[in-house]
Short mmCIF file of C-alpha atoms in Angstrom, two decimals:
data_model
loop_
_atom_site.label_atom_id
_atom_site.label_comp_id
_atom_site.label_asym_id
_atom_site.label_seq_id
_atom_site.Cartn_x
_atom_site.Cartn_y
_atom_site.Cartn_z
CA UNK A 14 100.05 195.92 45.14
CA UNK A 15 97.93 197.04 48.09
CA UNK A 16 96.69 200.06 46.15
CA UNK A 17 95.60 197.93 43.19
CA UNK A 18 92.41 196.88 44.95
CA UNK A 19 91.25 200.49 44.63
CA UNK A 20 91.54 200.49 40.84
CA UNK A 21 88.18 198.87 40.25
CA UNK A 22 86.41 201.80 41.92
CA UNK A 23 88.77 204.56 40.74
CA UNK A 24 88.60 206.72 37.62
CA UNK A 25 91.14 205.77 34.96
CA UNK A 26 92.64 209.25 35.03
CA UNK A 27 93.85 208.83 38.62
CA UNK A 28 94.82 205.16 38.51
CA UNK A 29 98.39 203.94 38.93
CA UNK A 30 100.67 203.50 35.92
CA UNK A 31 99.99 200.09 34.36
CA UNK A 32 102.67 197.42 34.56
CA UNK A 33 101.74 196.35 31.03
CA UNK A 34 99.57 197.80 28.25
CA UNK A 35 98.25 195.72 25.36
CA UNK A 36 96.81 197.61 22.39
CA UNK A 37 93.79 195.86 20.86
CA UNK A 38 92.92 197.82 17.74
CA UNK A 39 89.32 196.54 17.81
CA UNK A 40 86.27 196.60 20.05
CA UNK A 41 86.10 193.31 21.99
CA UNK A 42 82.89 191.36 21.38
CA UNK A 43 83.79 188.26 23.39
CA UNK A 44 85.78 188.33 26.64
CA UNK A 45 87.16 185.32 28.51
CA UNK A 46 88.93 185.72 31.85
CA UNK A 47 90.67 182.91 33.74
CA UNK A 48 93.00 182.05 36.61
CA UNK A 49 91.95 184.48 39.31
CA UNK A 50 92.41 187.62 37.19
CA UNK A 51 90.22 190.54 38.30
CA UNK A 52 88.93 192.56 35.35
CA UNK A 53 86.91 195.70 34.84
CA UNK A 54 85.47 197.01 31.57
CA UNK A 55 85.63 200.79 31.22
CA UNK A 56 84.80 203.29 28.49
CA UNK A 57 87.79 205.09 26.93
CA UNK A 58 89.08 206.82 23.82
CA UNK A 59 90.86 203.76 22.40
CA UNK A 60 90.92 199.96 22.67
CA UNK A 61 93.48 198.57 25.13
CA UNK A 62 94.07 196.38 28.17
CA UNK A 63 95.87 197.82 31.19
CA UNK A 64 97.47 195.16 33.39
CA UNK A 65 98.50 195.77 36.99
CA UNK A 66 100.45 192.79 38.28
CA UNK A 67 103.60 191.79 40.20
CA UNK A 68 104.59 189.60 37.25
CA UNK A 69 102.95 191.11 34.13
CA UNK A 70 104.94 188.77 31.90
CA UNK A 71 102.95 185.87 33.34
CA UNK A 72 99.70 187.25 31.92
CA UNK A 73 98.73 186.13 28.44
CA UNK A 74 96.52 188.52 26.50
CA UNK A 75 95.27 186.58 23.50
CA UNK A 76 93.33 188.61 20.96
CA UNK A 77 91.62 187.88 17.64
CA UNK A 78 90.46 190.87 15.61
CA UNK A 79 88.45 188.69 13.19
CA UNK A 80 86.18 187.24 15.85
CA UNK A 81 86.54 190.18 18.23
CA UNK A 82 87.59 187.82 21.02
CA UNK A 83 89.86 188.69 23.95
CA UNK A 84 91.26 186.12 26.39
CA UNK A 85 93.20 186.84 29.58
CA UNK A 86 94.91 183.99 31.42
CA UNK A 87 98.18 182.98 33.06
CA UNK A 88 101.11 181.11 31.56
CA UNK A 89 101.35 178.83 34.59
CA UNK A 90 98.70 176.26 35.50
CA UNK A 91 95.32 177.42 36.74
CA UNK A 92 94.78 178.26 40.39
CA UNK A 93 93.40 175.30 42.34
CA UNK A 94 93.86 176.51 45.91
CA UNK A 95 93.36 180.22 46.58
CA UNK A 96 94.56 180.01 50.20
CA UNK A 97 97.86 178.34 49.32
CA UNK A 98 98.67 180.62 46.39
CA UNK A 99 97.36 184.13 47.16
CA UNK A 100 100.23 185.68 45.21
CA UNK A 101 98.65 184.57 41.94
CA UNK A 102 95.50 186.55 42.74
CA UNK A 103 97.33 189.87 42.55
CA UNK A 104 96.41 190.79 39.01
CA UNK A 105 93.95 193.43 37.85
CA UNK A 106 93.15 194.05 34.19
CA UNK A 107 91.22 197.09 32.98
CA UNK A 108 89.72 196.50 29.54
CA UNK A 109 89.25 199.90 27.93
CA UNK A 110 86.91 200.10 24.93
CA UNK A 111 85.10 202.86 23.08
CA UNK A 112 81.83 200.92 23.12
CA UNK A 113 81.25 198.53 26.06
CA UNK A 114 77.72 197.88 24.75
CA UNK A 115 79.22 196.03 21.78
CA UNK A 116 80.22 193.12 24.01
CA UNK A 117 78.08 190.03 23.36
CA UNK A 118 79.71 187.27 25.40
CA UNK A 119 81.60 187.09 28.70
CA UNK A 120 82.96 184.06 30.54
CA UNK A 121 84.89 183.79 33.82
CA UNK A 122 86.59 180.65 35.07
CA UNK A 123 88.86 179.50 37.92
CA UNK A 124 88.21 182.33 40.36
CA UNK A 125 88.41 185.13 37.79
CA UNK A 126 85.98 188.06 37.95
CA UNK A 127 84.78 190.89 35.77
CA UNK A 128 82.65 193.99 36.37
CA UNK A 129 80.78 196.34 34.04
CA UNK A 130 78.79 199.21 35.53
CA UNK A 131 79.15 202.06 33.06
CA UNK A 132 76.00 204.21 32.92
CA UNK A 133 73.54 203.83 30.07
CA UNK A 134 74.72 200.46 28.73
CA UNK A 135 72.33 198.90 26.19
CA UNK A 136 73.43 195.55 24.79
CA UNK A 137 71.95 193.92 21.69
CA UNK A 138 72.35 190.48 23.31
CA UNK A 139 74.43 188.97 26.12
CA UNK A 140 75.69 185.51 27.02
CA UNK A 141 77.24 185.26 30.50
CA UNK A 142 78.99 182.16 31.78
CA UNK A 143 80.84 181.67 35.08
CA UNK A 144 82.40 178.46 36.41
CA UNK A 145 84.67 177.26 39.22
CA UNK A 146 84.26 180.27 41.50
CA UNK A 147 84.22 182.83 38.69
CA UNK A 148 82.19 186.03 39.11
CA UNK A 149 80.44 188.41 36.69
CA UNK A 150 78.70 191.69 37.60
CA UNK A 151 76.84 193.59 34.87
CA UNK A 152 74.57 196.64 34.81
CA UNK A 153 72.73 197.37 31.56
CA UNK A 154 69.60 196.78 29.50
CA UNK A 155 69.37 193.86 27.09
CA UNK A 156 66.55 192.37 24.95
CA UNK A 157 68.01 188.83 25.08
CA UNK A 158 70.29 187.63 27.88
CA UNK A 159 71.49 184.12 28.73
CA UNK A 160 73.07 183.43 32.13
CA UNK A 161 74.82 180.23 33.23
CA UNK A 162 76.57 179.77 36.59
CA UNK A 163 78.16 176.54 37.78
CA UNK A 164 80.44 175.16 40.51
CA UNK A 165 80.19 177.94 43.09
CA UNK A 166 80.31 180.77 40.54
CA UNK A 167 78.41 184.04 40.98
CA UNK A 168 76.64 186.20 38.40
CA UNK A 169 74.80 189.44 39.14
CA UNK A 170 72.84 191.48 36.57
CA UNK A 171 70.59 194.51 36.80
CA UNK A 172 68.64 196.39 34.14
CA UNK A 173 65.64 196.03 31.85
CA UNK A 174 65.44 192.76 29.91
CA UNK A 175 63.35 191.15 27.22
CA UNK A 176 63.80 187.37 27.37
CA UNK A 177 66.07 186.40 30.26
CA UNK A 178 67.25 182.79 30.65
CA UNK A 179 69.18 181.92 33.82
CA UNK A 180 70.50 178.60 35.12
CA UNK A 181 72.49 177.86 38.27
CA UNK A 182 74.02 174.52 39.25
CA UNK A 183 76.36 172.97 41.83
CA UNK A 184 76.16 175.62 44.54
CA UNK A 185 76.36 178.57 42.15
CA UNK A 186 74.41 181.79 42.67
CA UNK A 187 72.65 184.21 40.31
CA UNK A 188 71.21 187.58 41.35
CA UNK A 189 68.82 189.44 39.04
CA UNK A 190 67.46 192.93 39.63
CA UNK A 191 65.15 194.53 37.08
CA UNK A 192 62.09 194.13 34.88
CA UNK A 193 61.70 191.53 32.13
CA UNK A 194 59.09 190.40 29.63
CA UNK A 195 59.86 186.71 30.10
CA UNK A 196 62.08 185.00 32.63
CA UNK A 197 63.10 181.33 32.39
CA UNK A 198 64.91 180.03 35.48
CA UNK A 199 66.50 176.66 36.23
CA UNK A 200 68.13 175.88 39.61
CA UNK A 201 69.80 172.58 40.52
CA UNK A 202 72.15 170.89 43.00
CA UNK A 203 72.01 173.35 45.89
CA UNK A 204 72.35 176.43 43.69
CA UNK A 205 70.34 179.61 44.21
CA UNK A 206 68.75 182.26 42.01
CA UNK A 207 67.49 185.48 43.56
CA UNK A 208 65.24 187.71 41.46
CA UNK A 209 63.63 191.07 42.18
CA UNK A 210 61.54 193.27 39.89
CA UNK A 211 58.69 192.49 37.50
CA UNK A 212 58.06 189.82 34.88
CA UNK A 213 55.22 189.44 32.40
CA UNK A 214 55.79 185.68 32.56
CA UNK A 215 58.07 183.58 34.78
CA UNK A 216 58.95 179.94 34.19
CA UNK A 217 60.80 178.34 37.14
CA UNK A 218 62.16 174.82 37.60
CA UNK A 219 64.00 173.79 40.80
CA UNK A 220 65.56 170.41 41.46
CA UNK A 221 67.96 168.73 43.92
CA UNK A 222 67.67 171.33 46.72
CA UNK A 223 67.97 174.26 44.34
CA UNK A 224 66.35 177.48 45.56
CA UNK A 225 64.58 180.20 43.59
CA UNK A 226 64.02 183.24 45.79
CA UNK A 227 61.55 185.38 43.90
CA UNK A 228 59.59 186.97 46.71
CA UNK A 229 60.61 190.32 45.33
CA UNK A 230 59.73 189.32 41.75
CA UNK A 231 56.14 190.17 40.79
CA UNK A 232 55.01 188.05 37.84
CA UNK A 233 51.81 188.50 35.87
CA UNK A 234 51.75 184.76 35.10
CA UNK A 235 53.96 181.86 36.14
CA UNK A 236 54.73 178.20 35.44
CA UNK A 237 56.38 176.56 38.47
CA UNK A 238 57.91 173.11 39.05
CA UNK A 239 59.82 171.93 42.15
CA UNK A 240 61.30 168.45 42.63
CA UNK A 241 63.74 166.64 44.97
CA UNK A 242 63.77 169.27 47.68
CA UNK A 243 63.75 172.21 45.31
CA UNK A 244 62.21 175.42 46.70
CA UNK A 245 60.38 178.14 44.77
CA UNK A 246 59.19 181.40 46.31
CA UNK A 247 57.53 183.92 44.02
CA UNK A 248 54.90 186.66 43.92
CA UNK A 249 52.26 186.35 41.20
CA UNK A 250 49.42 188.73 40.45
CA UNK A 251 47.65 186.51 37.90
CA UNK A 252 47.28 182.85 36.97
CA UNK A 253 49.98 180.30 37.68
CA UNK A 254 50.55 176.56 37.29
CA UNK A 255 52.47 174.68 39.97
CA UNK A 256 53.77 171.12 40.17
CA UNK A 257 55.85 169.64 42.99
CA UNK A 258 57.22 166.19 43.80
CA UNK A 259 59.70 164.44 46.13
CA UNK A 260 59.74 167.11 48.82
CA UNK A 261 59.58 170.09 46.49
CA UNK A 262 58.24 173.33 47.95
CA UNK A 263 56.35 176.08 46.14
CA UNK A 264 55.22 179.26 47.89
CA UNK A 265 53.21 181.78 45.86
CA UNK A 266 52.34 185.17 47.36
CA UNK A 267 49.93 187.77 46.07
CA UNK A 268 51.13 191.37 45.74
CA UNK A 269 49.81 193.67 48.43
#
């Protein structure tokens, strides 16, 4: 299994032989990953899931061609302690599809992770959700994208966006790199959103020690609100409205 960690950065043509292959027969539109499974989406000449695992029979690959949904999880109970049960983490799934840009929704839960970094991806819309230590990493352009991270989860996106909505709660983290027409950000309960690029308009709300780090985000206009120890840092070239209460902090810089 030591070599499996290399699969996520290796071309499919030189990867190890899968321990299990599941034929899909359709392009997945919705993907849900659970239980510490590490997944990668890659472009290929058919629709399949390659599973590399010590116990491939423990991995459930639930598919629905009508809805276009694909779910990967374990038969046994979900992982609750990564340090006591490292064996369960040794599972990598490569989701091969002819058109990765067709994917509309991705969710990761219970320490699972997924990565998409194929060149030239242009989505019609995206909904990304990560919870309980889950992680999502996406590169691609999208006119409408919704991001939600909770309970220590991590989501990272880069590209050119139209309307981007991002929320982070309970120690979660969101990283955004790219330009957008409108960005709406909500940070709560010690979570953090980091944004870098340009925005025609940025709306930011931070509460309960949430942090929005937008020093590298240059907005033309902004609407900012910080409460209960929330912190907002942003760069704005035009007009902005700011409101703070109960120890909230707002720092607005002008572009050099």
